[in-house]
Coordinates of N, CA and C in Angstrom, one line a residue:
M1 N 49.2 -49.8 64.6 CA 48.8 -50.1 66.0 C 47.6 -49.4 66.5
K2 N 47.4 -48.2 66.0 CA 46.2 -47.4 66.4 C 44.9 -48.1 65.9
G3 N 45.0 -48.5 64.6 CA 43.9 -49.2 64.0 C 43.6 -50.5 64.7
C4 N 44.6 -51.3 65.1 CA 44.4 -52.5 65.9 C 43.7 -52.2 67.2
G5 N 44.1 -51.1 67.8 CA 43.4 -50.8 69.1 C 42.0 -50.5 68.9
I6 N 41.6 -49.8 67.8 CA 40.2 -49.5 67.5 C 39.5 -50.8 67.3
M7 N 40.1 -51.7 66.5 CA 39.4 -52.9 66.2 C 39.2 -53.8 67.4
L8 N 40.2 -53.8 68.3 CA 40.0 -54.6 69.6 C 38.9 -54.0 70.4
H9 N 38.8 -52.7 70.5 CA 37.8 -52.1 71.3 C 36.4 -52.4 70.7
G10 N 36.4 -52.4 69.3 CA 35.1 -52.7 68.6 C 34.7 -54.1 68.9
I11 N 35.7 -55.1 69.0 CA 35.4 -56.5 69.3 C 34.8 -56.6 70.7
E12 N 35.5 -55.8 71.6 CA 35.0 -55.8 73.0 C 33.6 -55.3 73.1
H13 N 33.2 -54.2 72.3 CA 31.9 -53.7 72.3 C 30.9 -54.7 71.8
A14 N 31.2 -55.4 70.7 CA 30.4 -56.4 70.1 C 30.2 -57.5 71.1
T15 N 31.2 -57.9 71.8 CA 31.1 -59.0 72.7 C 30.2 -58.7 73.9
K16 N 30.3 -57.5 74.4 CA 29.4 -57.1 75.5 C 28.0 -57.0 75.0
S17 N 27.8 -56.5 73.8 CA 26.4 -56.5 73.2 C 25.8 -57.9 73.1
F18 N 26.6 -58.8 72.5 CA 26.1 -60.2 72.3 C 25.8 -60.9 73.6
R19 N 26.7 -60.7 74.6 CA 26.5 -61.3 75.9 C 25.2 -60.8 76.6
L20 N 25.0 -59.5 76.4 CA 23.8 -58.9 77.0 C 22.5 -59.5 76.4
M21 N 22.5 -59.6 75.1 CA 21.4 -60.2 74.4 C 21.1 -61.6 74.7
L22 N 22.2 -62.4 74.8 CA 22.1 -63.8 75.1 C 21.5 -64.0 76.5
T23 N 22.0 -63.2 77.4 CA 21.6 -63.3 78.8 C 20.1 -63.0 78.9
H24 N 19.5 -62.2 78.1 CA 18.1 -61.8 78.2 C 17.3 -62.4 77.1
G25 N 17.8 -63.4 76.4 CA 17.0 -64.2 75.5 C 16.6 -63.6 74.2
L26 N 17.4 -62.6 73.8 CA 17.1 -61.9 72.5 C 17.8 -62.6 71.4
W27 N 17.4 -63.9 71.1 CA 18.0 -64.7 70.1 C 17.8 -64.2 68.7
K28 N 16.6 -63.8 68.4 CA 16.3 -63.3 67.0 C 17.1 -62.0 66.7
E29 N 17.1 -61.1 67.7 CA 17.9 -59.9 67.5 C 19.4 -60.1 67.4
L30 N 19.8 -61.1 68.1 CA 21.3 -61.4 68.1 C 21.6 -62.0 66.7
V31 N 20.8 -62.9 66.2 CA 21.1 -63.4 64.8 C 21.1 -62.3 63.8
A32 N 20.1 -61.4 63.9 CA 20.0 -60.3 63.0 C 21.2 -59.4 63.1
Q33 N 21.7 -59.1 64.3 CA 22.8 -58.2 64.5 C 24.1 -58.9 63.9
I34 N 24.3 -60.2 64.1 CA 25.4 -60.9 63.5 C 25.4 -60.8 62.0
R35 N 24.2 -61.0 61.4 CA 24.0 -60.9 60.0 C 24.4 -59.5 59.5
Q36 N 24.0 -58.5 60.2 CA 24.3 -57.1 59.8 C 25.7 -56.8 59.8
K37 N 26.5 -57.5 60.7 CA 27.9 -57.3 60.8 C 28.6 -57.8 59.4
G38 N 27.9 -58.7 58.7 CA 28.4 -59.2 57.5 C 27.9 -58.4 56.3
F39 N 26.5 -58.2 56.2 CA 25.9 -57.6 55.1 C 24.8 -56.7 55.6
S40 N 24.9 -55.4 55.3 CA 23.9 -54.5 55.7 C 24.0 -53.1 54.9
T41 N 23.0 -52.4 54.8 CA 23.0 -51.0 54.3 C 22.1 -50.2 55.2
H42 N 22.7 -49.1 55.7 CA 22.0 -48.1 56.5 C 22.2 -46.7 56.0
V43 N 21.2 -45.9 56.0 CA 21.3 -44.6 55.5 C 20.9 -43.6 56.7
Y44 N 21.8 -42.6 56.8 CA 21.6 -41.6 57.9 C 21.6 -40.2 57.3
V45 N 21.0 -39.3 57.9 CA 21.1 -37.9 57.6 C 21.9 -37.3 58.8
D46 N 23.1 -36.7 58.5 CA 23.8 -36.0 59.5 C 23.4 -34.5 59.5
A47 N 23.0 -34.1 60.7 CA 22.4 -32.7 60.8 C 23.2 -32.0 61.9
V48 N 23.1 -30.6 61.9 CA 23.8 -29.8 62.8 C 22.9 -28.7 63.3
L49 N 23.1 -28.3 64.6 CA 22.3 -27.2 65.2 C 23.3 -26.1 65.6
D50 N 23.0 -24.9 65.1 CA 23.7 -23.7 65.6 C 23.1 -23.3 66.9
V51 N 23.8 -23.5 68.0 CA 23.2 -23.3 69.4 C 22.8 -21.8 69.5
G52 N 23.5 -20.9 68.9 CA 23.1 -19.5 69.0 C 21.7 -19.2 68.5
T53 N 21.2 -20.0 67.6 CA 19.9 -19.8 67.0 C 18.8 -20.5 67.8
F54 N 19.1 -21.3 68.8 CA 18.2 -22.0 69.5 C 17.4 -21.1 70.5
A55 N 16.1 -21.3 70.6 CA 15.2 -20.3 71.2 C 15.4 -20.2 72.7
G56 N 15.9 -21.3 73.4 CA 16.1 -21.2 74.8 C 15.1 -21.9 75.6
P57 N 15.2 -21.9 77.0 CA 14.4 -22.7 77.9 C 12.9 -22.4 77.7
G58 N 12.1 -23.4 77.8 CA 10.6 -23.3 77.9 C 9.9 -23.2 76.6
R59 N 10.7 -23.5 75.5 CA 10.0 -23.4 74.2 C 9.1 -24.6 73.9
F60 N 9.4 -25.7 74.5 CA 8.6 -26.9 74.3 C 7.7 -27.2 75.5
R61 N 6.7 -28.1 75.3 CA 5.6 -28.1 76.2 C 5.7 -29.0 77.4
V62 N 6.8 -29.9 77.5 CA 6.9 -30.8 78.6 C 8.1 -30.4 79.4
P63 N 8.0 -29.9 80.6 CA 9.2 -29.5 81.4 C 9.9 -30.8 81.9
L64 N 11.2 -30.8 81.5 CA 12.0 -32.0 81.9 C 13.3 -31.5 82.5
V65 N 14.0 -32.3 83.3 CA 15.3 -32.0 83.8 C 16.2 -33.2 83.5
A66 N 17.4 -32.9 83.0 CA 18.4 -33.9 82.7 C 19.4 -34.1 83.8
H67 N 19.6 -35.4 84.1 CA 20.6 -35.7 85.2 C 21.6 -36.7 84.6
P68 N 22.9 -36.5 84.8 CA 23.9 -37.4 84.3 C 23.8 -38.8 84.9
V69 N 24.0 -39.8 84.1 CA 24.0 -41.2 84.5 C 25.4 -41.5 85.1
A70 N 25.4 -41.8 86.4 CA 26.7 -41.9 87.1 C 27.5 -43.2 86.8
G71 N 26.8 -44.3 86.6 CA 27.5 -45.6 86.5 C 27.3 -46.3 85.2
P72 N 27.7 -47.6 85.1 CA 27.6 -48.3 83.8 C 26.2 -48.8 83.5
E73 N 25.2 -48.5 84.4 CA 23.8 -48.9 84.1 C 22.9 -47.8 84.4
E74 N 21.7 -47.9 83.7 CA 20.6 -46.9 84.0 C 19.4 -47.7 84.3
P75 N 18.9 -47.5 85.6 CA 17.8 -48.5 86.1 C 16.6 -48.6 85.2
T76 N 16.1 -47.5 84.6 CA 14.9 -47.6 83.8 C 15.2 -48.4 82.5
L77 N 16.3 -48.2 81.9 CA 16.7 -49.0 80.7 C 16.8 -50.5 81.1
S78 N 17.4 -50.7 82.2 CA 17.6 -52.1 82.7 C 16.3 -52.8 83.0
A79 N 15.3 -52.0 83.4 CA 13.9 -52.5 83.7 C 13.3 -52.9 82.4
V80 N 13.5 -52.1 81.3 CA 12.9 -52.5 80.0 C 13.5 -53.8 79.5
L81 N 14.8 -53.9 79.6 CA 15.5 -55.1 79.1 C 15.1 -56.3 79.8
A82 N 14.8 -56.2 81.2 CA 14.5 -57.4 82.0 C 13.0 -57.7 81.9
D83 N 12.2 -56.9 81.3 CA 10.7 -57.1 81.3 C 10.4 -58.0 80.0
R84 N 10.1 -59.3 80.3 CA 9.9 -60.2 79.1 C 8.5 -59.9 78.5
S85 N 7.7 -59.1 79.1 CA 6.4 -58.8 78.5 C 6.6 -57.7 77.4
M86 N 7.7 -57.0 77.4 CA 8.0 -55.9 76.4 C 8.3 -56.6 75.1
P87 N 7.9 -55.9 74.0 CA 8.3 -56.4 72.6 C 9.9 -56.6 72.6
S88 N 10.3 -57.6 71.9 CA 11.7 -57.9 71.8 C 12.5 -56.8 71.2
H89 N 11.9 -56.0 70.2 CA 12.7 -55.0 69.6 C 12.9 -53.8 70.6
E90 N 12.0 -53.6 71.5 CA 12.2 -52.6 72.6 C 13.3 -53.0 73.5
R91 N 13.3 -54.2 73.9 CA 14.3 -54.7 74.8 C 15.7 -54.7 74.1
H92 N 15.7 -54.9 72.8 CA 17.0 -54.8 72.1 C 17.5 -53.4 72.1
E93 N 16.6 -52.4 71.9 CA 17.0 -51.0 71.9 C 17.6 -50.6 73.2
A94 N 17.0 -51.1 74.3 CA 17.5 -50.9 75.6 C 18.9 -51.5 75.8
S95 N 19.0 -52.7 75.3 CA 20.3 -53.4 75.4 C 21.4 -52.6 74.7
R96 N 21.1 -52.0 73.5 CA 22.1 -51.2 72.8 C 22.6 -50.0 73.6
R97 N 21.7 -49.3 74.3 CA 22.1 -48.2 75.1 C 22.9 -48.6 76.3
L98 N 22.5 -49.8 76.9 CA 23.2 -50.3 78.1 C 24.6 -50.7 77.7
T99 N 24.8 -51.2 76.5 CA 26.1 -51.6 76.0 C 27.0 -50.4 75.8
M100 N 26.4 -49.3 75.3 CA 27.2 -48.1 75.1 C 27.7 -47.6 76.5
L101 N 26.8 -47.6 77.5 CA 27.2 -47.2 78.9 C 28.3 -48.1 79.4
A102 N 28.2 -49.4 79.2 CA 29.1 -50.4 79.7 C 30.5 -50.3 79.1
T103 N 30.6 -49.7 77.8 CA 31.9 -49.6 77.2 C 32.6 -48.3 77.5
G104 N 32.0 -47.5 78.3 CA 32.7 -46.4 78.9 C 32.4 -45.0 78.3
V105 N 31.4 -44.9 77.4 CA 31.0 -43.6 77.0 C 29.9 -43.1 78.0
R106 N 30.3 -42.3 79.0 CA 29.5 -42.1 80.2 C 28.8 -40.8 80.1
T107 N 28.8 -40.0 79.0 CA 28.1 -38.7 79.0 C 26.7 -38.9 78.6
C108 N 26.0 -39.8 79.4 CA 24.6 -40.2 79.1 C 23.8 -39.4 80.2
Y109 N 22.6 -39.0 79.7 CA 21.7 -38.3 80.6 C 20.3 -39.0 80.7
A110 N 19.8 -39.2 81.9 CA 18.5 -39.6 82.2 C 17.6 -38.3 82.3
I111 N 16.6 -38.2 81.5 CA 15.9 -37.0 81.4 C 14.5 -37.2 82.0
A112 N 14.2 -36.6 83.1 CA 13.0 -37.0 83.9 C 12.0 -35.8 84.0
D113 N 10.8 -36.1 84.4 CA 9.8 -35.1 84.6 C 9.9 -34.6 86.1
A114 N 9.0 -33.7 86.5 CA 9.1 -33.1 87.8 C 8.9 -34.2 88.9
G115 N 8.3 -35.3 88.6 CA 8.2 -36.4 89.6 C 9.3 -37.3 89.7
G116 N 10.4 -37.1 88.8 CA 11.5 -37.9 88.8 C 11.4 -39.2 87.9
I117 N 10.3 -39.3 87.2 CA 10.1 -40.4 86.3 C 10.9 -40.2 85.0
V118 N 11.8 -41.1 84.7 CA 12.7 -40.9 83.5 C 11.8 -41.2 82.2
R119 N 11.8 -40.3 81.3 CA 11.1 -40.4 80.1 C 12.0 -40.6 78.9
V120 N 13.2 -40.1 78.9 CA 14.1 -40.2 77.8 C 15.5 -40.4 78.3
V121 N 16.3 -41.2 77.6 CA 17.7 -41.4 77.9 C 18.4 -40.9 76.6
Q122 N 19.5 -40.1 76.7 CA 20.2 -39.6 75.6 C 21.6 -39.2 75.9
W123 N 22.5 -39.3 74.9 CA 23.9 -38.9 75.1 C 24.1 -37.5 74.6
L124 N 24.9 -36.8 75.4 CA 25.5 -35.5 74.9 C 27.0 -35.6 75.1
I125 N 27.7 -35.8 74.0 CA 29.1 -36.2 74.0 C 29.9 -34.9 73.7
L126 N 30.8 -34.6 74.6 CA 31.6 -33.4 74.5 C 33.0 -33.8 73.9
P127 N 33.8 -32.8 73.5 CA 35.1 -33.1 72.9 C 36.0 -33.9 73.8
D128 N 35.9 -33.8 75.1 CA 36.8 -34.6 75.9 C 36.6 -36.1 75.8
Q129 N 35.5 -36.5 75.2 CA 35.1 -37.9 75.0 C 35.5 -38.4 73.6
N130 N 36.2 -37.6 72.8 CA 36.6 -38.0 71.4 C 37.4 -39.3 71.4
G131 N 38.3 -39.4 72.3 CA 39.1 -40.6 72.4 C 38.4 -41.9 72.7
A132 N 37.5 -41.8 73.7 CA 36.7 -42.9 74.1 C 35.8 -43.4 73.0
V133 N 35.1 -42.4 72.3 CA 34.2 -42.7 71.2 C 34.9 -43.3 70.0
R134 N 36.1 -42.8 69.7 CA 36.8 -43.3 68.6 C 37.4 -44.7 68.8
R135 N 37.8 -45.0 70.1 CA 38.3 -46.3 70.4 C 37.3 -47.4 70.2
I136 N 36.0 -47.0 70.5 CA 34.9 -48.0 70.4 C 34.3 -48.0 69.0
Y137 N 34.0 -46.9 68.4 CA 33.2 -46.8 67.2 C 34.0 -46.4 66.0
G138 N 35.4 -46.2 66.1 CA 36.1 -45.8 64.9 C 35.7 -44.5 64.5
D139 N 35.6 -44.3 63.1 CA 35.2 -43.0 62.6 C 33.7 -42.9 62.3
W140 N 32.9 -43.8 63.0 CA 31.4 -43.8 62.8 C 30.9 -42.4 63.2
Y141 N 31.4 -41.8 64.3 CA 31.0 -40.5 64.7 C 32.0 -39.5 64.4
P142 N 31.7 -38.2 64.2 CA 32.7 -37.2 63.8 C 33.6 -36.8 65.0
S143 N 34.8 -36.5 64.7 CA 35.7 -36.0 65.8 C 35.3 -34.5 66.0
L144 N 35.1 -34.2 67.3 CA 34.5 -32.9 67.7 C 35.6 -31.9 67.9
A145 N 35.3 -30.7 67.4 CA 36.2 -29.5 67.7 C 35.9 -29.0 69.1
A146 N 36.7 -28.1 69.6 CA 36.6 -27.7 71.0 C 35.2 -27.1 71.4
D147 N 34.5 -26.5 70.4 CA 33.2 -25.9 70.7 C 32.0 -26.7 70.1
E148 N 32.2 -28.0 69.9 CA 31.2 -28.8 69.3 C 30.8 -29.9 70.3
A149 N 29.6 -30.5 70.1 CA 29.1 -31.6 70.8 C 28.3 -32.6 69.9
L150 N 28.2 -33.8 70.3 CA 27.4 -34.8 69.6 C 26.3 -35.3 70.4
M151 N 25.1 -35.2 69.9 CA 23.9 -35.7 70.6 C 23.4 -37.0 69.9
E152 N 23.4 -38.1 70.6 CA 23.2 -39.4 70.0 C 22.4 -40.3 70.9
N153 N 21.9 -41.4 70.2 CA 21.3 -42.5 70.9 C 20.2 -42.2 71.8
A154 N 19.3 -41.4 71.4 CA 18.1 -41.1 72.2 C 17.2 -42.3 72.3
Y155 N 16.7 -42.6 73.5 CA 15.7 -43.6 73.6 C 14.5 -43.0 74.4
V156 N 13.4 -42.9 73.8 CA 12.2 -42.4 74.4 C 11.4 -43.6 74.9
F157 N 11.1 -43.7 76.2 CA 10.4 -44.9 76.7 C 9.0 -44.9 76.1
P158 N 8.5 -46.1 75.7 CA 7.4 -46.3 74.9 C 6.1 -45.5 75.3
K159 N 5.8 -45.5 76.6 CA 4.5 -44.9 77.0 C 4.6 -43.4 76.8
Y160 N 5.7 -42.8 76.6 CA 5.8 -41.3 76.4 C 6.0 -40.8 75.0
R161 N 6.0 -41.8 74.1 CA 6.2 -41.4 72.7 C 5.0 -40.6 72.1
G162 N 5.2 -39.6 71.3 CA 4.2 -38.8 70.8 C 3.6 -37.8 71.7
T163 N 4.3 -37.5 72.8 CA 3.9 -36.5 73.8 C 4.8 -35.3 73.8
G164 N 5.7 -35.2 72.9 CA 6.6 -34.0 72.8 C 7.8 -34.1 73.7
V165 N 8.1 -35.3 74.3 CA 9.2 -35.3 75.3 C 10.5 -35.3 74.6
L166 N 10.7 -35.8 73.4 CA 12.0 -35.8 72.7 C 12.4 -34.3 72.5
S167 N 11.5 -33.5 72.1 CA 11.9 -32.1 71.9 C 12.3 -31.4 73.2
S168 N 11.6 -31.7 74.2 CA 11.9 -31.1 75.6 C 13.2 -31.7 76.1
A169 N 13.5 -33.0 75.8 CA 14.7 -33.6 76.3 C 15.9 -32.9 75.6
V170 N 15.8 -32.8 74.3 CA 16.9 -32.1 73.5 C 17.1 -30.7 74.0
E171 N 16.0 -30.0 74.3 CA 16.1 -28.6 74.8 C 16.9 -28.6 76.0
S172 N 16.7 -29.5 77.0 CA 17.5 -29.5 78.2 C 18.9 -29.8 78.0
L173 N 19.2 -30.7 77.0 CA 20.6 -31.0 76.7 C 21.3 -29.8 76.0
V174 N 20.6 -29.1 75.1 CA 21.1 -28.0 74.4 C 21.6 -26.9 75.5
E175 N 20.8 -26.7 76.5 CA 21.2 -25.8 77.5 C 22.4 -26.2 78.3
I176 N 22.6 -27.5 78.5 CA 23.8 -28.0 79.2 C 25.0 -27.7 78.3
A177 N 24.8 -28.0 77.0 CA 25.9 -27.8 76.0 C 26.2 -26.3 75.9
R178 N 25.2 -25.5 75.9 CA 25.5 -24.0 75.8 C 26.3 -23.6 77.0
A179 N 26.0 -24.1 78.2 CA 26.7 -23.7 79.4 C 28.2 -24.2 79.4
A180 N 28.4 -25.2 78.6 CA 29.8 -25.8 78.4 C 30.6 -25.1 77.3
G181 N 30.0 -24.1 76.7 CA 30.6 -23.3 75.7 C 30.5 -23.9 74.3
V182 N 29.5 -24.8 74.1 CA 29.3 -25.4 72.8 C 28.5 -24.5 71.9
T183 N 29.0 -24.4 70.6 CA 28.3 -23.5 69.7 C 27.6 -24.3 68.5
R184 N 28.0 -25.6 68.4 CA 27.4 -26.4 67.3 C 27.2 -27.8 67.9
I185 N 26.0 -28.4 67.6 CA 25.7 -29.8 68.0 C 25.4 -30.6 66.8
H186 N 26.1 -31.7 66.7 CA 25.8 -32.7 65.6 C 24.9 -33.8 66.0
T187 N 24.2 -34.4 65.1 CA 23.4 -35.6 65.4 C 23.3 -36.3 64.1
S188 N 22.9 -37.6 64.2 CA 22.7 -38.5 63.0 C 21.3 -39.1 63.2
I189 N 20.5 -39.1 62.1 CA 19.1 -39.6 62.2 C 18.9 -40.7 61.1
P190 N 18.5 -41.9 61.5 CA 18.2 -42.9 60.4 C 17.2 -42.4 59.5
V191 N 17.3 -42.6 58.2 CA 16.5 -42.0 57.2 C 15.0 -42.3 57.3
T192 N 14.7 -43.4 57.9 CA 13.3 -43.9 58.0 C 12.6 -43.4 59.3
N193 N 13.4 -42.7 60.2 CA 12.8 -42.4 61.5 C 12.1 -41.0 61.4
T194 N 10.9 -41.1 60.9 CA 10.1 -39.9 60.6 C 9.9 -39.0 61.8
N195 N 9.6 -39.6 63.0 CA 9.3 -38.8 64.2 C 10.5 -38.0 64.6
S196 N 11.7 -38.6 64.6 CA 12.9 -37.9 65.0 C 13.2 -36.8 64.0
F197 N 13.0 -37.0 62.7 CA 13.2 -36.0 61.7 C 12.4 -34.8 62.0
M198 N 11.1 -35.0 62.3 CA 10.2 -33.9 62.5 C 10.6 -33.1 63.8
S199 N 11.0 -33.9 64.8 CA 11.4 -33.2 66.1 C 12.6 -32.4 65.9
F200 N 13.7 -33.0 65.3 CA 14.9 -32.2 65.2 C 14.8 -31.1 64.2
A201 N 14.0 -31.2 63.2 CA 13.8 -30.1 62.2 C 13.1 -28.9 62.9
R202 N 12.1 -29.2 63.8 CA 11.4 -28.2 64.5 C 12.3 -27.4 65.4
M203 N 13.4 -28.1 65.9 CA 14.3 -27.5 66.8 C 15.4 -26.7 66.2
G204 N 15.5 -26.8 64.8 CA 16.4 -26.0 64.1 C 17.6 -26.8 63.6
F205 N 17.7 -28.1 63.8 CA 18.7 -28.9 63.2 C 18.6 -28.8 61.6
V206 N 19.8 -28.6 61.0 CA 19.8 -28.5 59.5 C 20.6 -29.7 58.9
P207 N 20.0 -30.4 58.0 CA 20.7 -31.5 57.3 C 21.9 -31.0 56.6
R208 N 23.1 -31.7 56.7 CA 24.2 -31.2 56.0 C 24.8 -32.3 55.0
R209 N 24.4 -33.5 55.2 CA 24.9 -34.6 54.3 C 24.1 -35.8 54.5
I210 N 24.1 -36.7 53.5 CA 23.5 -38.0 53.6 C 24.6 -39.0 53.7
R211 N 24.6 -39.9 54.7 CA 25.7 -40.9 54.9 C 25.1 -42.3 54.7
V212 N 25.7 -43.0 53.7 CA 25.3 -44.4 53.4 C 26.4 -45.3 54.0
E213 N 26.0 -46.2 54.9 CA 26.9 -47.1 55.5 C 26.6 -48.5 55.0
R214 N 27.5 -49.1 54.3 CA 27.3 -50.5 53.8 C 28.4 -51.4 54.5
R215 N 28.0 -52.7 54.7 CA 28.9 -53.7 55.0 C 28.8 -54.9 54.0
R216 N 29.9 -55.3 53.5 CA 29.9 -56.4 52.5 C 31.0 -57.3 53.0
F217 N 30.6 -58.6 53.4 CA 31.5 -59.5 54.0 C 32.3 -58.9 55.2
G218 N 31.5 -58.1 56.0 CA 32.1 -57.5 57.2 C 32.9 -56.3 57.0
V219 N 33.2 -55.9 55.7 CA 34.0 -54.8 55.4 C 33.1 -53.5 55.3
P220 N 33.3 -52.5 56.1 CA 32.5 -51.3 56.1 C 32.9 -50.4 54.9
V221 N 31.9 -49.9 54.2 CA 32.2 -48.9 53.1 C 31.2 -47.8 53.3
R222 N 31.7 -46.6 53.2 CA 30.9 -45.4 53.5 C 30.9 -44.5 52.2
E223 N 29.7 -44.0 51.9 CA 29.5 -43.1 50.8 C 28.8 -41.8 51.4
V224 N 29.3 -40.7 51.1 CA 28.7 -39.4 51.6 C 28.1 -38.7 50.4
L225 N 26.8 -38.3 50.5 CA 26.2 -37.6 49.4 C 25.7 -36.2 49.9
P226 N 25.6 -35.3 48.9 CA 25.1 -33.9 49.3 C 23.7 -34.0 49.7
V227 N 23.3 -33.2 50.7 CA 21.9 -33.2 51.1 C 21.0 -32.6 50.0
S228 N 21.5 -31.8 49.1 CA 20.7 -31.3 48.0 C 20.1 -32.3 47.1
S229 N 20.6 -33.6 47.2 CA 20.0 -34.6 46.3 C 18.6 -35.1 46.9
C230 N 18.2 -34.7 48.1 CA 16.9 -35.0 48.6 C 16.4 -33.7 49.3
T231 N 15.1 -33.5 49.0 CA 14.5 -32.2 49.5 C 13.6 -32.3 50.6
D232 N 13.1 -33.6 50.9 CA 12.2 -33.7 52.0 C 12.2 -35.2 52.5
L233 N 11.4 -35.5 53.5 CA 11.5 -36.8 54.1 C 11.1 -37.9 53.1
R234 N 10.2 -37.7 52.2 CA 9.8 -38.7 51.3 C 11.0 -39.0 50.3
S235 N 11.6 -38.0 49.8 CA 12.7 -38.2 48.9 C 13.9 -38.9 49.6
F236 N 14.1 -38.5 50.9 CA 15.1 -39.2 51.7 C 14.8 -40.7 51.8
A237 N 13.6 -41.0 52.1 CA 13.2 -42.4 52.3 C 13.2 -43.2 51.0
Q238 N 12.7 -42.6 50.0 CA 12.7 -43.2 48.7 C 14.1 -43.5 48.2
F239 N 15.0 -42.6 48.5 CA 16.4 -42.8 48.2 C 16.9 -44.0 49.0
A240 N 16.6 -44.1 50.2 CA 17.1 -45.2 51.1 C 16.5 -46.5 50.6
A241 N 15.2 -46.5 50.3 CA 14.5 -47.7 49.9 C 15.1 -48.3 48.6
S242 N 15.7 -47.5 47.8 CA 16.3 -47.9 46.5 C 17.6 -48.7 46.7
L243 N 18.2 -48.6 47.9 CA 19.5 -49.2 48.1 C 19.3 -50.7 48.4
P244 N 20.2 -51.6 47.9 CA 20.2 -53.0 48.2 C 20.3 -53.3 49.7
G245 N 19.4 -54.1 50.2 CA 19.5 -54.5 51.6 C 18.8 -53.6 52.5
H246 N 18.2 -52.5 52.1 CA 17.6 -51.6 53.0 C 16.1 -52.0 53.2
R247 N 15.7 -51.9 54.4 CA 14.3 -52.3 54.8 C 13.8 -51.2 55.6
G248 N 12.6 -50.7 55.3 CA 12.0 -49.7 56.2 C 10.8 -49.0 55.4
P249 N 9.9 -48.4 56.2 CA 8.7 -47.8 55.6 C 9.1 -46.4 54.9
V250 N 8.3 -46.0 54.0 CA 8.5 -44.7 53.3 C 7.5 -43.8 54.0
P251 N 8.0 -42.8 54.8 CA 7.1 -41.9 55.5 C 6.4 -40.9 54.6
A252 N 5.4 -40.2 55.1 CA 4.8 -39.1 54.4 C 5.7 -38.0 54.2
T253 N 5.5 -37.1 53.2 CA 6.3 -36.0 52.9 C 6.3 -35.0 54.1
V254 N 7.4 -34.7 54.6 CA 7.5 -33.7 55.7 C 8.8 -32.9 55.3
A255 N 8.7 -31.7 54.8 CA 9.8 -30.9 54.4 C 10.6 -30.4 55.6
F256 N 11.9 -30.2 55.5 CA 12.7 -29.5 56.5 C 12.5 -28.0 56.4

């Protein structure tokens, strides 16, 4: 019965996602997402931060403040989704975050500058959200212990990319987590996302495993590999590129 409940919530999540994309004309992305539900390969690096080793406020150069998103929508994300002049892949990324909000995982933060302009949206999921996350995503994310948190689904608004805002946003969330008694923060980074790798590595996140997620005829299969099999970003990406069905650039070598 528990497995059926998870499956039903997963169907509900997919339905909301598909409806949002249809409403906003993201036909190409919708077809790609349906195809990925049947056949896909994705590779992630799961990393962890020891909060006790984090340097503390003011380490990074862009001062930002995190505010919890109170409702099922975030206005800045909604504006990206509604803007037909934006590239479709950007609008799709916005729709993914709005779907996560709509399904009830509400520990989302809008991270803004001193003028109140939102530059980053990101989730900081605490242990009391374990049930909600598992109902929707199954075992995609780890079950959190009492002193752990999960930092996921960051979206940096396009005009602020490359300005250091991701590091500053993560810093603000680490301080919120620290105040809540969290000692370890988990995150997952797609293997081809070079910028995120660099940002999280600078902040002290340490890779702990490589996770390969495959779908064949809709059936998910997971393989977990030791992080020692790859020593830097190039070897991570080359490993990912060797897998059937994987698409993505091979970044320059950037060691952790």
